[in-house]
């Protein structure tokens, strides 16, 4: 059982690295970069949280300020709600960076300047 757990953790970590490695360097933003830009009240960036609604009030909290919330499961159908932000950067946030990586790829394919916040809210809360 211990071997299975270790193997599962290794494969999960490998999958996470692979997801983030597949994104272009200009398609990511670190939590530190996002916090710096938010601290400067940068109006050229908007924040999209793709977690489920209950996660927004969970222990990891949420990025402070005005955010847009569209769960990943609804993003394809609701992407047009973001059309007004096509001229801005969209920082995409989730719990660990996996769902936001998928969402970033979806949005970039639709012509948005989306950036995956690496490490998600887990990393955001560490900084």
PDB file of N, CA, C and O in Angstrom, residues 54-114:
ATOM      1  N   UNK A  54     -17.864  26.621  -4.063  1.00  0.00           N
ATOM      2  CA  UNK A  54     -17.591  26.339  -2.651  1.00  0.00           C
ATOM      3  C   UNK A  54     -16.117  26.504  -2.294  1.00  0.00           C
ATOM      4  O   UNK A  54     -15.774  26.758  -1.145  1.00  0.00           O
ATOM      5  N   UNK A  55     -15.232  26.387  -3.269  1.00  0.00           N
ATOM      6  CA  UNK A  55     -13.810  26.567  -2.997  1.00  0.00           C
ATOM      7  C   UNK A  55     -13.450  28.025  -2.701  1.00  0.00           C
ATOM      8  O   UNK A  55     -12.455  28.294  -2.029  1.00  0.00           O
ATOM      9  N   UNK A  56     -14.241  28.952  -3.203  1.00  0.00           N
ATOM     10  CA  UNK A  56     -13.949  30.373  -2.991  1.00  0.00           C
ATOM     11  C   UNK A  56     -14.051  30.766  -1.525  1.00  0.00           C
ATOM     12  O   UNK A  56     -13.405  31.715  -1.081  1.00  0.00           O
ATOM     13  N   UNK A  57     -14.847  30.046  -0.773  1.00  0.00           N
ATOM     14  CA  UNK A  57     -15.001  30.346   0.653  1.00  0.00           C
ATOM     15  C   UNK A  57     -14.288  29.306   1.522  1.00  0.00           C
ATOM     16  O   UNK A  57     -14.427  29.324   2.739  1.00  0.00           O
ATOM     17  N   UNK A  58     -13.521  28.434   0.893  1.00  0.00           N
ATOM     18  CA  UNK A  58     -12.802  27.385   1.612  1.00  0.00           C
ATOM     19  C   UNK A  58     -11.539  27.900   2.271  1.00  0.00           C
ATOM     20  O   UNK A  58     -11.259  29.102   2.272  1.00  0.00           O
ATOM     21  N   UNK A  59     -10.752  27.010   2.823  1.00  0.00           N
ATOM     22  CA  UNK A  59      -9.564  27.389   3.600  1.00  0.00           C
ATOM     23  C   UNK A  59      -8.491  28.142   2.790  1.00  0.00           C
ATOM     24  O   UNK A  59      -7.736  28.920   3.367  1.00  0.00           O
ATOM     25  N   UNK A  60      -8.426  27.932   1.480  1.00  0.00           N
ATOM     26  CA  UNK A  60      -7.418  28.646   0.686  1.00  0.00           C
ATOM     27  C   UNK A  60      -7.847  30.070   0.352  1.00  0.00           C
ATOM     28  O   UNK A  60      -7.044  30.871  -0.099  1.00  0.00           O
ATOM     29  N   UNK A  61      -9.120  30.363   0.571  1.00  0.00           N
ATOM     30  CA  UNK A  61      -9.603  31.707   0.299  1.00  0.00           C
ATOM     31  C   UNK A  61      -9.582  32.038  -1.180  1.00  0.00           C
ATOM     32  O   UNK A  61      -9.656  31.153  -2.028  1.00  0.00           O
ATOM     33  N   UNK A  62      -9.480  33.321  -1.466  1.00  0.00           N
ATOM     34  CA  UNK A  62      -9.472  33.767  -2.846  1.00  0.00           C
ATOM     35  C   UNK A  62      -8.578  34.991  -2.974  1.00  0.00           C
ATOM     36  O   UNK A  62      -8.244  35.620  -1.973  1.00  0.00           O
ATOM     37  N   UNK A  63      -8.220  35.303  -4.180  1.00  0.00           N
ATOM     38  CA  UNK A  63      -7.438  36.508  -4.427  1.00  0.00           C
ATOM     39  C   UNK A  63      -8.332  37.688  -4.045  1.00  0.00           C
ATOM     40  O   UNK A  63      -9.493  37.742  -4.450  1.00  0.00           O
ATOM     41  N   UNK A  64      -7.813  38.629  -3.267  1.00  0.00           N
ATOM     42  CA  UNK A  64      -8.648  39.762  -2.854  1.00  0.00           C
ATOM     43  C   UNK A  64      -8.992  40.685  -4.025  1.00  0.00           C
ATOM     44  O   UNK A  64      -8.300  40.713  -5.039  1.00  0.00           O
ATOM     45  N   UNK A  65     -10.064  41.410  -3.857  1.00  0.00           N
ATOM     46  CA  UNK A  65     -10.475  42.367  -4.874  1.00  0.00           C
ATOM     47  C   UNK A  65     -11.511  41.792  -5.809  1.00  0.00           C
ATOM     48  O   UNK A  65     -12.111  40.752  -5.549  1.00  0.00           O
ATOM     49  N   UNK A  66     -11.695  42.501  -6.891  1.00  0.00           N
ATOM     50  CA  UNK A  66     -12.678  42.076  -7.885  1.00  0.00           C
ATOM     51  C   UNK A  66     -12.127  40.926  -8.711  1.00  0.00           C
ATOM     52  O   UNK A  66     -11.058  41.044  -9.312  1.00  0.00           O
ATOM     53  N   UNK A  67     -12.835  39.832  -8.692  1.00  0.00           N
ATOM     54  CA  UNK A  67     -12.458  38.695  -9.526  1.00  0.00           C
ATOM     55  C   UNK A  67     -13.671  38.281 -10.354  1.00  0.00           C
ATOM     56  O   UNK A  67     -14.803  38.605 -10.009  1.00  0.00           O
ATOM     57  N   UNK A  68     -13.382  37.571 -11.419  1.00  0.00           N
ATOM     58  CA  UNK A  68     -14.437  36.968 -12.224  1.00  0.00           C
ATOM     59  C   UNK A  68     -14.423  35.488 -11.863  1.00  0.00           C
ATOM     60  O   UNK A  68     -13.356  34.877 -11.786  1.00  0.00           O
ATOM     61  N   UNK A  69     -15.581  34.935 -11.643  1.00  0.00           N
ATOM     62  CA  UNK A  69     -15.649  33.514 -11.297  1.00  0.00           C
ATOM     63  C   UNK A  69     -16.422  32.768 -12.374  1.00  0.00           C
ATOM     64  O   UNK A  69     -17.609  33.004 -12.577  1.00  0.00           O
ATOM     65  N   UNK A  70     -15.708  31.893 -13.072  1.00  0.00           N
ATOM     66  CA  UNK A  70     -16.336  30.968 -14.018  1.00  0.00           C
ATOM     67  C   UNK A  70     -15.668  29.611 -13.787  1.00  0.00           C
ATOM     68  O   UNK A  70     -14.481  29.458 -14.083  1.00  0.00           O
ATOM     69  N   UNK A  71     -16.392  28.643 -13.246  1.00  0.00           N
ATOM     70  CA  UNK A  71     -15.784  27.324 -13.033  1.00  0.00           C
ATOM     71  C   UNK A  71     -15.281  26.740 -14.359  1.00  0.00           C
ATOM     72  O   UNK A  71     -15.887  26.965 -15.419  1.00  0.00           O
ATOM     73  N   UNK A  72     -14.200  26.005 -14.296  1.00  0.00           N
ATOM     74  CA  UNK A  72     -13.619  25.399 -15.497  1.00  0.00           C
ATOM     75  C   UNK A  72     -14.658  24.607 -16.277  1.00  0.00           C
ATOM     76  O   UNK A  72     -14.691  24.665 -17.506  1.00  0.00           O
ATOM     77  N   UNK A  73     -15.531  23.905 -15.575  1.00  0.00           N
ATOM     78  CA  UNK A  73     -16.544  23.076 -16.243  1.00  0.00           C
ATOM     79  C   UNK A  73     -17.520  23.898 -17.092  1.00  0.00           C
ATOM     80  O   UNK A  73     -18.189  23.357 -17.962  1.00  0.00           O
ATOM     81  N   UNK A  74     -17.573  25.200 -16.865  1.00  0.00           N
ATOM     82  CA  UNK A  74     -18.481  26.074 -17.606  1.00  0.00           C
ATOM     83  C   UNK A  74     -17.758  27.021 -18.561  1.00  0.00           C
ATOM     84  O   UNK A  74     -18.401  27.795 -19.272  1.00  0.00           O
ATOM     85  N   UNK A  75     -16.443  26.977 -18.567  1.00  0.00           N
ATOM     86  CA  UNK A  75     -15.671  27.981 -19.296  1.00  0.00           C
ATOM     87  C   UNK A  75     -15.931  27.984 -20.790  1.00  0.00           C
ATOM     88  O   UNK A  75     -16.105  29.053 -21.392  1.00  0.00           O
ATOM     89  N   UNK A  76     -15.974  26.836 -21.410  1.00  0.00           N
ATOM     90  CA  UNK A  76     -16.225  26.775 -22.861  1.00  0.00           C
ATOM     91  C   UNK A  76     -17.532  27.485 -23.221  1.00  0.00           C
ATOM     92  O   UNK A  76     -17.577  28.261 -24.164  1.00  0.00           O
ATOM     93  N   UNK A  77     -18.582  27.225 -22.449  1.00  0.00           N
ATOM     94  CA  UNK A  77     -19.895  27.801 -22.743  1.00  0.00           C
ATOM     95  C   UNK A  77     -19.979  29.279 -22.379  1.00  0.00           C
ATOM     96  O   UNK A  77     -20.761  30.019 -22.960  1.00  0.00           O
ATOM     97  N   UNK A  78     -19.188  29.722 -21.404  1.00  0.00           N
ATOM     98  CA  UNK A  78     -19.312  31.092 -20.900  1.00  0.00           C
ATOM     99  C   UNK A  78     -18.151  32.010 -21.288  1.00  0.00           C
ATOM    100  O   UNK A  78     -18.094  33.159 -20.834  1.00  0.00           O
ATOM    101  N   UNK A  79     -17.260  31.544 -22.132  1.00  0.00           N
ATOM    102  CA  UNK A  79     -16.080  32.336 -22.495  1.00  0.00           C
ATOM    103  C   UNK A  79     -16.435  33.699 -23.081  1.00  0.00           C
ATOM    104  O   UNK A  79     -15.698  34.672 -22.891  1.00  0.00           O
ATOM    105  N   UNK A  80     -17.565  33.797 -23.752  1.00  0.00           N
ATOM    106  CA  UNK A  80     -17.957  35.076 -24.349  1.00  0.00           C
ATOM    107  C   UNK A  80     -18.183  36.158 -23.291  1.00  0.00           C
ATOM    108  O   UNK A  80     -18.108  37.349 -23.602  1.00  0.00           O
ATOM    109  N   UNK A  81     -18.421  35.775 -22.046  1.00  0.00           N
ATOM    110  CA  UNK A  81     -18.562  36.742 -20.960  1.00  0.00           C
ATOM    111  C   UNK A  81     -17.258  37.517 -20.733  1.00  0.00           C
ATOM    112  O   UNK A  81     -17.258  38.579 -20.105  1.00  0.00           O
ATOM    113  N   UNK A  82     -16.168  36.984 -21.245  1.00  0.00           N
ATOM    114  CA  UNK A  82     -14.862  37.618 -21.071  1.00  0.00           C
ATOM    115  C   UNK A  82     -14.457  38.483 -22.262  1.00  0.00           C
ATOM    116  O   UNK A  82     -13.389  39.097 -22.241  1.00  0.00           O
ATOM    117  N   UNK A  83     -15.287  38.536 -23.288  1.00  0.00           N
ATOM    118  CA  UNK A  83     -14.935  39.282 -24.503  1.00  0.00           C
ATOM    119  C   UNK A  83     -14.534  40.721 -24.216  1.00  0.00           C
ATOM    120  O   UNK A  83     -13.649  41.261 -24.871  1.00  0.00           O
ATOM    121  N   UNK A  84     -15.142  41.341 -23.228  1.00  0.00           N
ATOM    122  CA  UNK A  84     -14.807  42.725 -22.895  1.00  0.00           C
ATOM    123  C   UNK A  84     -13.381  42.878 -22.364  1.00  0.00           C
ATOM    124  O   UNK A  84     -12.863  43.988 -22.290  1.00  0.00           O
ATOM    125  N   UNK A  85     -12.735  41.767 -22.040  1.00  0.00           N
ATOM    126  CA  UNK A  85     -11.378  41.800 -21.502  1.00  0.00           C
ATOM    127  C   UNK A  85     -10.325  41.339 -22.510  1.00  0.00           C
ATOM    128  O   UNK A  85      -9.190  41.074 -22.141  1.00  0.00           O
ATOM    129  N   UNK A  86     -10.683  41.250 -23.771  1.00  0.00           N
ATOM    130  CA  UNK A  86      -9.729  40.773 -24.781  1.00  0.00           C
ATOM    131  C   UNK A  86      -8.491  41.661 -24.883  1.00  0.00           C
ATOM    132  O   UNK A  86      -7.440  41.214 -25.275  1.00  0.00           O
ATOM    133  N   UNK A  87      -8.595  42.922 -24.516  1.00  0.00           N
ATOM    134  CA  UNK A  87      -7.453  43.829 -24.568  1.00  0.00           C
ATOM    135  C   UNK A  87      -6.612  43.820 -23.302  1.00  0.00           C
ATOM    136  O   UNK A  87      -5.649  44.574 -23.195  1.00  0.00           O
ATOM    137  N   UNK A  88      -6.966  42.982 -22.348  1.00  0.00           N
ATOM    138  CA  UNK A  88      -6.252  42.913 -21.072  1.00  0.00           C
ATOM    139  C   UNK A  88      -5.644  41.535 -20.872  1.00  0.00           C
ATOM    140  O   UNK A  88      -5.966  40.599 -21.581  1.00  0.00           O
ATOM    141  N   UNK A  89      -4.772  41.442 -19.893  1.00  0.00           N
ATOM    142  CA  UNK A  89      -4.265  40.135 -19.474  1.00  0.00           C
ATOM    143  C   UNK A  89      -5.286  39.538 -18.509  1.00  0.00           C
ATOM    144  O   UNK A  89      -5.862  40.253 -17.692  1.00  0.00           O
ATOM    145  N   UNK A  90      -5.473  38.250 -18.614  1.00  0.00           N
ATOM    146  CA  UNK A  90      -6.359  37.542 -17.693  1.00  0.00           C
ATOM    147  C   UNK A  90      -5.502  36.558 -16.899  1.00  0.00           C
ATOM    148  O   UNK A  90      -4.953  35.610 -17.457  1.00  0.00           O
ATOM    149  N   UNK A  91      -5.354  36.817 -15.603  1.00  0.00           N
ATOM    150  CA  UNK A  91      -4.642  35.899 -14.715  1.00  0.00           C
ATOM    151  C   UNK A  91      -5.640  34.840 -14.278  1.00  0.00           C
ATOM    152  O   UNK A  91      -6.659  35.152 -13.665  1.00  0.00           O
ATOM    153  N   UNK A  92      -5.357  33.588 -14.611  1.00  0.00           N
ATOM    154  CA  UNK A  92      -6.291  32.494 -14.331  1.00  0.00           C
ATOM    155  C   UNK A  92      -5.812  31.745 -13.089  1.00  0.00           C
ATOM    156  O   UNK A  92      -4.655  31.330 -13.010  1.00  0.00           O
ATOM    157  N   UNK A  93      -6.727  31.579 -12.136  1.00  0.00           N
ATOM    158  CA  UNK A  93      -6.403  31.053 -10.815  1.00  0.00           C
ATOM    159  C   UNK A  93      -7.251  29.822 -10.505  1.00  0.00           C
ATOM    160  O   UNK A  93      -8.433  29.772 -10.844  1.00  0.00           O
ATOM    161  N   UNK A  94      -6.624  28.842  -9.845  1.00  0.00           N
ATOM    162  CA  UNK A  94      -7.357  27.700  -9.286  1.00  0.00           C
ATOM    163  C   UNK A  94      -6.675  27.293  -7.990  1.00  0.00           C
ATOM    164  O   UNK A  94      -5.918  28.076  -7.416  1.00  0.00           O
ATOM    165  N   UNK A  95      -6.892  26.099  -7.537  1.00  0.00           N
ATOM    166  CA  UNK A  95      -6.299  25.642  -6.270  1.00  0.00           C
ATOM    167  C   UNK A  95      -4.801  25.404  -6.396  1.00  0.00           C
ATOM    168  O   UNK A  95      -4.018  25.890  -5.596  1.00  0.00           O
ATOM    169  N   UNK A  96      -4.383  24.646  -7.426  1.00  0.00           N
ATOM    170  CA  UNK A  96      -2.973  24.242  -7.517  1.00  0.00           C
ATOM    171  C   UNK A  96      -2.288  24.626  -8.820  1.00  0.00           C
ATOM    172  O   UNK A  96      -1.090  24.446  -8.958  1.00  0.00           O
ATOM    173  N   UNK A  97      -3.031  25.111  -9.784  1.00  0.00           N
ATOM    174  CA  UNK A  97      -2.451  25.468 -11.081  1.00  0.00           C
ATOM    175  C   UNK A  97      -2.813  24.512 -12.194  1.00  0.00           C
ATOM    176  O   UNK A  97      -2.525  24.787 -13.356  1.00  0.00           O
ATOM    177  N   UNK A  98      -3.457  23.402 -11.878  1.00  0.00           N
ATOM    178  CA  UNK A  98      -3.824  22.428 -12.918  1.00  0.00           C
ATOM    179  C   UNK A  98      -5.030  22.874 -13.727  1.00  0.00           C
ATOM    180  O   UNK A  98      -4.979  22.942 -14.950  1.00  0.00           O
ATOM    181  N   UNK A  99      -6.123  23.173 -13.052  1.00  0.00           N
ATOM    182  CA  UNK A  99      -7.319  23.615 -13.777  1.00  0.00           C
ATOM    183  C   UNK A  99      -7.076  24.944 -14.475  1.00  0.00           C
ATOM    184  O   UNK A  99      -7.547  25.162 -15.593  1.00  0.00           O
ATOM    185  N   UNK A 100      -6.323  25.824 -13.823  1.00  0.00           N
ATOM    186  CA  UNK A 100      -6.048  27.117 -14.451  1.00  0.00           C
ATOM    187  C   UNK A 100      -5.164  26.951 -15.682  1.00  0.00           C
ATOM    188  O   UNK A 100      -5.261  27.725 -16.638  1.00  0.00           O
ATOM    189  N   UNK A 101      -4.324  25.933 -15.695  1.00  0.00           N
ATOM    190  CA  UNK A 101      -3.509  25.637 -16.881  1.00  0.00           C
ATOM    191  C   UNK A 101      -4.406  25.242 -18.053  1.00  0.00           C
ATOM    192  O   UNK A 101      -4.237  25.717 -19.182  1.00  0.00           O
ATOM    193  N   UNK A 102      -5.374  24.393 -17.779  1.00  0.00           N
ATOM    194  CA  UNK A 102      -6.326  23.971 -18.816  1.00  0.00           C
ATOM    195  C   UNK A 102      -7.135  25.174 -19.294  1.00  0.00           C
ATOM    196  O   UNK A 102      -7.299  25.401 -20.497  1.00  0.00           O
ATOM    197  N   UNK A 103      -7.623  25.971 -18.340  1.00  0.00           N
ATOM    198  CA  UNK A 103      -8.419  27.152 -18.681  1.00  0.00           C
ATOM    199  C   UNK A 103      -7.598  28.149 -19.503  1.00  0.00           C
ATOM    200  O   UNK A 103      -8.111  28.746 -20.460  1.00  0.00           O
ATOM    201  N   UNK A 104      -6.339  28.324 -19.141  1.00  0.00           N
ATOM    202  CA  UNK A 104      -5.464  29.235 -19.884  1.00  0.00           C
ATOM    203  C   UNK A 104      -5.341  28.789 -21.327  1.00  0.00           C
ATOM    204  O   UNK A 104      -5.446  29.605 -22.256  1.00  0.00           O
ATOM    205  N   UNK A 105      -5.154  27.501 -21.536  1.00  0.00           N
ATOM    206  CA  UNK A 105      -5.044  26.983 -22.906  1.00  0.00           C
ATOM    207  C   UNK A 105      -6.338  27.198 -23.685  1.00  0.00           C
ATOM    208  O   UNK A 105      -6.302  27.552 -24.867  1.00  0.00           O
ATOM    209  N   UNK A 106      -7.481  26.988 -23.039  1.00  0.00           N
ATOM    210  CA  UNK A 106      -8.776  27.208 -23.692  1.00  0.00           C
ATOM    211  C   UNK A 106      -8.909  28.669 -24.110  1.00  0.00           C
ATOM    212  O   UNK A 106      -9.263  28.976 -25.246  1.00  0.00           O
ATOM    213  N   UNK A 107      -8.599  29.562 -23.184  1.00  0.00           N
ATOM    214  CA  UNK A 107      -8.759  30.988 -23.462  1.00  0.00           C
ATOM    215  C   UNK A 107      -7.777  31.485 -24.527  1.00  0.00           C
ATOM    216  O   UNK A 107      -8.142  32.282 -25.393  1.00  0.00           O
ATOM    217  N   UNK A 108      -6.546  31.011 -24.473  1.00  0.00           N
ATOM    218  CA  UNK A 108      -5.560  31.442 -25.470  1.00  0.00           C
ATOM    219  C   UNK A 108      -5.969  30.973 -26.868  1.00  0.00           C
ATOM    220  O   UNK A 108      -5.781  31.684 -27.848  1.00  0.00           O
ATOM    221  N   UNK A 109      -6.565  29.789 -26.942  1.00  0.00           N
ATOM    222  CA  UNK A 109      -7.051  29.288 -28.235  1.00  0.00           C
ATOM    223  C   UNK A 109      -8.191  30.150 -28.772  1.00  0.00           C
ATOM    224  O   UNK A 109      -8.419  30.206 -29.974  1.00  0.00           O
ATOM    225  N   UNK A 110      -8.875  30.861 -27.870  1.00  0.00           N
ATOM    226  CA  UNK A 110      -9.976  31.737 -28.269  1.00  0.00           C
ATOM    227  C   UNK A 110      -9.519  33.189 -28.445  1.00  0.00           C
ATOM    228  O   UNK A 110     -10.341  34.084 -28.604  1.00  0.00           O
ATOM    229  N   UNK A 111      -8.219  33.426 -28.380  1.00  0.00           N
ATOM    230  CA  UNK A 111      -7.683  34.755 -28.645  1.00  0.00           C
ATOM    231  C   UNK A 111      -7.488  35.651 -27.433  1.00  0.00           C
ATOM    232  O   UNK A 111      -7.174  36.831 -27.582  1.00  0.00           O
ATOM    233  N   UNK A 112      -7.628  35.103 -26.234  1.00  0.00           N
ATOM    234  CA  UNK A 112      -7.426  35.894 -25.019  1.00  0.00           C
ATOM    235  C   UNK A 112      -5.952  35.867 -24.617  1.00  0.00           C
ATOM    236  O   UNK A 112      -5.245  34.893 -24.883  1.00  0.00           O
ATOM    237  N   UNK A 113      -5.507  36.916 -23.942  1.00  0.00           N
ATOM    238  CA  UNK A 113      -4.156  36.970 -23.393  1.00  0.00           C
ATOM    239  C   UNK A 113      -4.212  36.443 -21.960  1.00  0.00           C
ATOM    240  O   UNK A 113      -4.122  37.198 -20.998  1.00  0.00           O
ATOM    241  N   UNK A 114      -4.423  35.138 -21.837  1.00  0.00           N
ATOM    242  CA  UNK A 114      -4.574  34.499 -20.535  1.00  0.00           C
ATOM    243  C   UNK A 114      -3.234  33.999 -20.029  1.00  0.00           C
ATOM    244  O   UNK A 114      -2.377  33.565 -20.808  1.00  0.00           O
TER     245      UNK A 114
END
